[in-house]
Short mmCIF file of C-alpha atoms in Angstrom, two decimals:
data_model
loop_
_atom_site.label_atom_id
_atom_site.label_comp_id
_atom_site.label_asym_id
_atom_site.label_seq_id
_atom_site.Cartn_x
_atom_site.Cartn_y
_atom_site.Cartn_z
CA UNK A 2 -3.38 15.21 -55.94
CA UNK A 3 0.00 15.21 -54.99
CA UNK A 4 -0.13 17.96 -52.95
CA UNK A 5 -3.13 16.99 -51.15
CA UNK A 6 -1.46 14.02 -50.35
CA UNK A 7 0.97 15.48 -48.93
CA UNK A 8 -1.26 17.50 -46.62
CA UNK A 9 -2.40 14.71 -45.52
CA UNK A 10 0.58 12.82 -44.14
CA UNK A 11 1.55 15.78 -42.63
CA UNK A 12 -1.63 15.77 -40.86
CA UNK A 13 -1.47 12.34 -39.90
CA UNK A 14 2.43 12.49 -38.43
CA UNK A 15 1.41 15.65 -36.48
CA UNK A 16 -1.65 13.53 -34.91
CA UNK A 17 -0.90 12.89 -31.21
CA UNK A 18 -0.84 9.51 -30.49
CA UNK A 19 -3.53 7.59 -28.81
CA UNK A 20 -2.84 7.34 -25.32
CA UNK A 21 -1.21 4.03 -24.19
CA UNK A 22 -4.17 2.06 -21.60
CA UNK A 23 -4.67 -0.58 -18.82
CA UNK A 24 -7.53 -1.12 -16.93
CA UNK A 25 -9.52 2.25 -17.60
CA UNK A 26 -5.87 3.94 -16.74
CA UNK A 27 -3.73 6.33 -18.55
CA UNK A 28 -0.30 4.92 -18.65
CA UNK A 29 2.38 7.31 -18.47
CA UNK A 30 5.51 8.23 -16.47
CA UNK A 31 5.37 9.97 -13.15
CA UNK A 32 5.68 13.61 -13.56
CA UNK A 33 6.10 15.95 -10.92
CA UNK A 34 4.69 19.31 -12.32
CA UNK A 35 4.45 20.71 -9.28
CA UNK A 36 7.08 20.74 -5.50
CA UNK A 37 5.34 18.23 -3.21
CA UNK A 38 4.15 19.65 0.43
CA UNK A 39 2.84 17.08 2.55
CA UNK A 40 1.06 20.02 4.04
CA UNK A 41 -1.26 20.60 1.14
CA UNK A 42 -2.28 16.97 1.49
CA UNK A 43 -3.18 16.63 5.32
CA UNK A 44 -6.11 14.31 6.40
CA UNK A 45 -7.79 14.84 10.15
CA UNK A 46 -6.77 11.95 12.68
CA UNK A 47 -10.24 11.77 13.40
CA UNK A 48 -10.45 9.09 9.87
CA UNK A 49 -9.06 6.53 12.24
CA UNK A 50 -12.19 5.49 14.49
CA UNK A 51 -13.33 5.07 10.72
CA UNK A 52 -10.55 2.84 9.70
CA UNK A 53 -10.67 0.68 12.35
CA UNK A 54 -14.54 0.68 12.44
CA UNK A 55 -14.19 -0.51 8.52
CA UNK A 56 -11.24 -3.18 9.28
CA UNK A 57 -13.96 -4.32 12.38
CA UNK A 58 -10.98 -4.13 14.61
CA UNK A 59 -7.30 -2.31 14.99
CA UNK A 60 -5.93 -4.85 12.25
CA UNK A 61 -3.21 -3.96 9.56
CA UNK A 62 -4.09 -6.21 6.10
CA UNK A 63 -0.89 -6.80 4.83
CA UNK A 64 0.29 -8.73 7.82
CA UNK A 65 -2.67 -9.51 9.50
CA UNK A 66 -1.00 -7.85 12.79
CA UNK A 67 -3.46 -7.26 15.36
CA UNK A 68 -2.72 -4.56 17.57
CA UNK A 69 -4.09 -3.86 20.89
CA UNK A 70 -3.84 0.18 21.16
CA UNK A 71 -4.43 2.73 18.03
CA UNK A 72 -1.19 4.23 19.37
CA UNK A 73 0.45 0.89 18.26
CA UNK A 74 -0.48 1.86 14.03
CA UNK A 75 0.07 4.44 11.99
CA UNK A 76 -2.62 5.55 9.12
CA UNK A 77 -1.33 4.28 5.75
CA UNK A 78 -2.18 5.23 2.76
CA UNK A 79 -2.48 2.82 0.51
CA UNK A 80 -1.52 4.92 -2.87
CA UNK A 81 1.07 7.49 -1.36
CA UNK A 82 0.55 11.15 -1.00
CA UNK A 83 3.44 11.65 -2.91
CA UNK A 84 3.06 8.60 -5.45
CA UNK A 85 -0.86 10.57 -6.22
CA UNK A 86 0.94 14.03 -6.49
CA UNK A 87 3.67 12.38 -9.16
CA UNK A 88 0.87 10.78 -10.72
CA UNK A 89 -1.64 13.89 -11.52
CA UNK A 90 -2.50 15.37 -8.18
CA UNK A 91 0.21 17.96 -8.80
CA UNK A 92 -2.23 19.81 -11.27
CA UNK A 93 -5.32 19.29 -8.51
CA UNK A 94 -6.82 22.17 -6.76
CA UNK A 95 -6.34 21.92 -2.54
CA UNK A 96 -10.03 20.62 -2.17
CA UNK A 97 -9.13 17.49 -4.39
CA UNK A 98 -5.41 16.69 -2.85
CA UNK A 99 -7.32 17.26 1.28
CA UNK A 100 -10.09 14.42 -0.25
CA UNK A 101 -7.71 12.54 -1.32
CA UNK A 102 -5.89 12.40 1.88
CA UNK A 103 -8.81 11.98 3.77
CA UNK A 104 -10.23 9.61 1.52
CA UNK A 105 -11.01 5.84 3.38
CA UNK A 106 -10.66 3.97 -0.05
CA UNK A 107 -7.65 4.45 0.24
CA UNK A 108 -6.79 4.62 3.98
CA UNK A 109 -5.82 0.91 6.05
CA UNK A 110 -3.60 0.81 9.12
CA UNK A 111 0.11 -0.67 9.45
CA UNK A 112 2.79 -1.05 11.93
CA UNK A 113 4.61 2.54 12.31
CA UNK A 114 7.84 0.01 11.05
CA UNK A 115 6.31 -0.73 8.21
CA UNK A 116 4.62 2.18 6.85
CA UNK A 117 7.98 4.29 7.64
CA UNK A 118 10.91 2.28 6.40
CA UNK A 119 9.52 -0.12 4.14
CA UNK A 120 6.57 0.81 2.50
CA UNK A 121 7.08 4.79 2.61
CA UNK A 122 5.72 6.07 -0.66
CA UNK A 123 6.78 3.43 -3.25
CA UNK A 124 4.48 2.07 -5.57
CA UNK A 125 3.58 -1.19 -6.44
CA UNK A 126 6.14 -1.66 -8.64
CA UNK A 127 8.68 -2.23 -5.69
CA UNK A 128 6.46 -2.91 -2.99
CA UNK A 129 3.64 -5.38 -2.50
CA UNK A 130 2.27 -6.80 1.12
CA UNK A 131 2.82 -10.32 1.88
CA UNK A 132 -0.87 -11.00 2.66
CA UNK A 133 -3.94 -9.36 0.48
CA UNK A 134 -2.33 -8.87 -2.39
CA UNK A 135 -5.28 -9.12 -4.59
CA UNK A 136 -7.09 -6.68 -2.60
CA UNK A 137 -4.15 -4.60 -2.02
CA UNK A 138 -3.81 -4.56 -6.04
CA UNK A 139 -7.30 -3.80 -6.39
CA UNK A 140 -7.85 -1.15 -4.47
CA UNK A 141 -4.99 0.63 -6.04
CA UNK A 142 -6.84 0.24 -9.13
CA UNK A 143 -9.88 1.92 -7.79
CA UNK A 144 -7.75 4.87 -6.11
CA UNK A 145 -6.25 5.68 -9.73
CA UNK A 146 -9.64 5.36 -11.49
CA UNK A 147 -11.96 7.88 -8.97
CA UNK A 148 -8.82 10.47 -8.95
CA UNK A 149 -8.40 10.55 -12.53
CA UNK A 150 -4.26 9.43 -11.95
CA UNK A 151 -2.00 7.93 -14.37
CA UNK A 152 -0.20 4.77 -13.85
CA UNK A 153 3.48 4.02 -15.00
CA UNK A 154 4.45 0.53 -16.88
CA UNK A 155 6.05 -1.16 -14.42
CA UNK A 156 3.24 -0.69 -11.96
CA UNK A 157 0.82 -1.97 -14.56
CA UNK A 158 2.86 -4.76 -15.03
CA UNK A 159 3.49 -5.36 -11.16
CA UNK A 160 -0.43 -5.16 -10.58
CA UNK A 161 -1.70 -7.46 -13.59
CA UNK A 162 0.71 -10.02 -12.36
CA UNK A 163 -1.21 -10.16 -9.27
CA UNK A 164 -4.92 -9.60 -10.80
CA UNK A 165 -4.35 -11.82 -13.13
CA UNK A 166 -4.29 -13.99 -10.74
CA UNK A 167 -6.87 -13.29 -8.52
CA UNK A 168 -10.24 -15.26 -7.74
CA UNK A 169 -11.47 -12.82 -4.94
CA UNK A 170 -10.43 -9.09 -4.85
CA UNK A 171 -11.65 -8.82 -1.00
CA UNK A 172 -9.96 -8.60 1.83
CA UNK A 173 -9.33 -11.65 3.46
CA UNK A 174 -10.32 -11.56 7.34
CA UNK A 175 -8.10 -13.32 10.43
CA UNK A 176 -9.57 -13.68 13.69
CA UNK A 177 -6.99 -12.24 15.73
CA UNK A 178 -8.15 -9.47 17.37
CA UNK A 179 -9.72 -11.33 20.27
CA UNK A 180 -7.13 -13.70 20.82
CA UNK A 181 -3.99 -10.79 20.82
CA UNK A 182 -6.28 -8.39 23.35
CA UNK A 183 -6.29 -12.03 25.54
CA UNK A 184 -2.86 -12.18 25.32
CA UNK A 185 -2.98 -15.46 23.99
CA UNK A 186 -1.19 -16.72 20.84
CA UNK A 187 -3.43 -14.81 17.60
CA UNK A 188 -5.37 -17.46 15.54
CA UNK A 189 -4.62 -18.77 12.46
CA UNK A 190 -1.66 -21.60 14.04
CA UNK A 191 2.17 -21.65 14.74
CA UNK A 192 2.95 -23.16 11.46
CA UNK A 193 1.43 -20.28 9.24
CA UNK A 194 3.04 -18.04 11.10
CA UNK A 195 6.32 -19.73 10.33
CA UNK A 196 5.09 -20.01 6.87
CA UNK A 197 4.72 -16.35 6.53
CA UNK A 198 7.68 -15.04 8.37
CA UNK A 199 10.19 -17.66 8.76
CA UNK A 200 11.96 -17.06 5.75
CA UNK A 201 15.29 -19.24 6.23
CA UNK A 202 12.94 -21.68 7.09
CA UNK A 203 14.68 -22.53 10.57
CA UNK A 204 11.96 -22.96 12.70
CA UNK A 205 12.23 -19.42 14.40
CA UNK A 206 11.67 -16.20 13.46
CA UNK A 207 14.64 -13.57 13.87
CA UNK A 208 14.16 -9.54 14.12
CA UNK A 209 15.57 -8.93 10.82
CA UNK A 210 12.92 -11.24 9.25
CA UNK A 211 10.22 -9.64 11.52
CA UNK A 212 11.32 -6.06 10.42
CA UNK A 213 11.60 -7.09 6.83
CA UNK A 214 7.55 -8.02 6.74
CA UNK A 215 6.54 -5.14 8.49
CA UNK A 216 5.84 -6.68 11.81
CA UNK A 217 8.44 -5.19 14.37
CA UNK A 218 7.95 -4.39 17.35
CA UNK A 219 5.97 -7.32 17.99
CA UNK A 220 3.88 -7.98 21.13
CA UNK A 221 2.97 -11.05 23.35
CA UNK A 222 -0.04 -12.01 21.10
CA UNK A 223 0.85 -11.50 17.67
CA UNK A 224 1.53 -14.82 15.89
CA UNK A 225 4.71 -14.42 15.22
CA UNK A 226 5.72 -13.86 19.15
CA UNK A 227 6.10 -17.61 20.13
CA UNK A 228 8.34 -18.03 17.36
CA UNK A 229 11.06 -14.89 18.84
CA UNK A 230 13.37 -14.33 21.75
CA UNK A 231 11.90 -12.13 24.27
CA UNK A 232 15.39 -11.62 26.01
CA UNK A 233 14.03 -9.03 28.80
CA UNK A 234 11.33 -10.76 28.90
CA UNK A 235 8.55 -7.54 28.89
CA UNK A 236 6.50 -8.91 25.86
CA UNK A 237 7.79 -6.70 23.11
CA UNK A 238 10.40 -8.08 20.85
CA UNK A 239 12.37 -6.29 18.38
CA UNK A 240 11.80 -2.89 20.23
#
């Protein structure tokens, strides 16, 4: 008896361990298994008629920047290339890591300032927009789930925070885009914008705040504008 005993707790130490869960997620620690090459995960250009034909206009969701040229944006991807390749897409075949790319789930538009300096390819662990969170969290979610990727703890705990919060998961819309191609002031008031951006609360809003949410260079219709010095006076700010 003894012996089978022992057998058995052998058995049971050798067992792997159930792997740890959250939201239909495998949680466990980024692991590159393979050299990232942004080349192996390229995505046509032609996916931004489709973006913006999604958004309903050339819009970025985390700062509800409207912009009045596609030249103005950059594609963004809202779970990195390189985040996705860290997080299982390292053991993918080509076809996968090119869908994933090219995949609009997880494609939105942002400010070229934005989605180079300050987004780049964290996760959302250290970076979160200051507008749409919920959906921003949520479509992460979804990104993991349909590409099979793993999630680490902190980025489970950053995006439960926000879901746990949440009453809607979609996007929520502005009505700028008219108002910015006009020239005018965007909707949605002075005093949000100042809500949203002015972070020393002094009643303007500098560069260094603008760059920090994403928004610079800003143009003569963004919502933000009225509240900057346009020293030269040509209608960009914070060139």
């Amino acid at each position: 008896m003894r012996f089978f005993f022992g057998l058995w707790m052998a058995a049971v130490c050798l067992a792997p361990a159930a792997a740890e869960t959250w939201r239909g997620l495998t949680v466990a620690p980024e692991h590159r298994c393979a050299r990232y090459d942004a080349d192996e995960y390229r995505y046509p250009q032609s996916v931004e008629p489709q973006i913006i034909a999604r958004l309903g206009k050339i819009f970025s969701p985390y700062t509800a920047q409207c912009f009045q040229d596609r030249r103005q944006t950059d594609i963004e991807h809202i779970v990195a290339r390189s985040e996705a390749h860290d997080s299982g897409l390292c053991h993918a075949d080509a076809a996968t890591r090119r869908a994933f790319s090219a995949d609009l789930l997880n494609l939105t538009l942002a400010s070229p300032g934005l989605n180079r300096r300050i987004k780049r390819d964290y996760d959302a662990a250290d970076w979160m927009p200051t507008l749409n969170r919920c959906w921003f969290a949520h479509t992460v979610v979804q990104v993991r789930r349909k590409y099979g990727l793993t999630i680490d703890r902190r980025e489970a705990a950053a995006l439960e925070r926000v879901l746990a919060a949440c009453v809607s998961q979609a996007m929520q819309e502005t009505a700028c885009a008219a108002s910015a191609a006009a020239g005018a002031p965007a909707a949605g008031g002075t005093q949000e914008a100042l809500r949203l951006w002015d972070d020393d609360r002094d009643g303007r809003i500098t560069c260094r705040e603008a760059r920090r949410h994403g928004l610079a260079p800003v143009a003569r219709g963004h919502r933000a504008y009225p509240h900057m010095r346009d020293g030269d006076g040509d209608g960009v700010v914070c060139e």
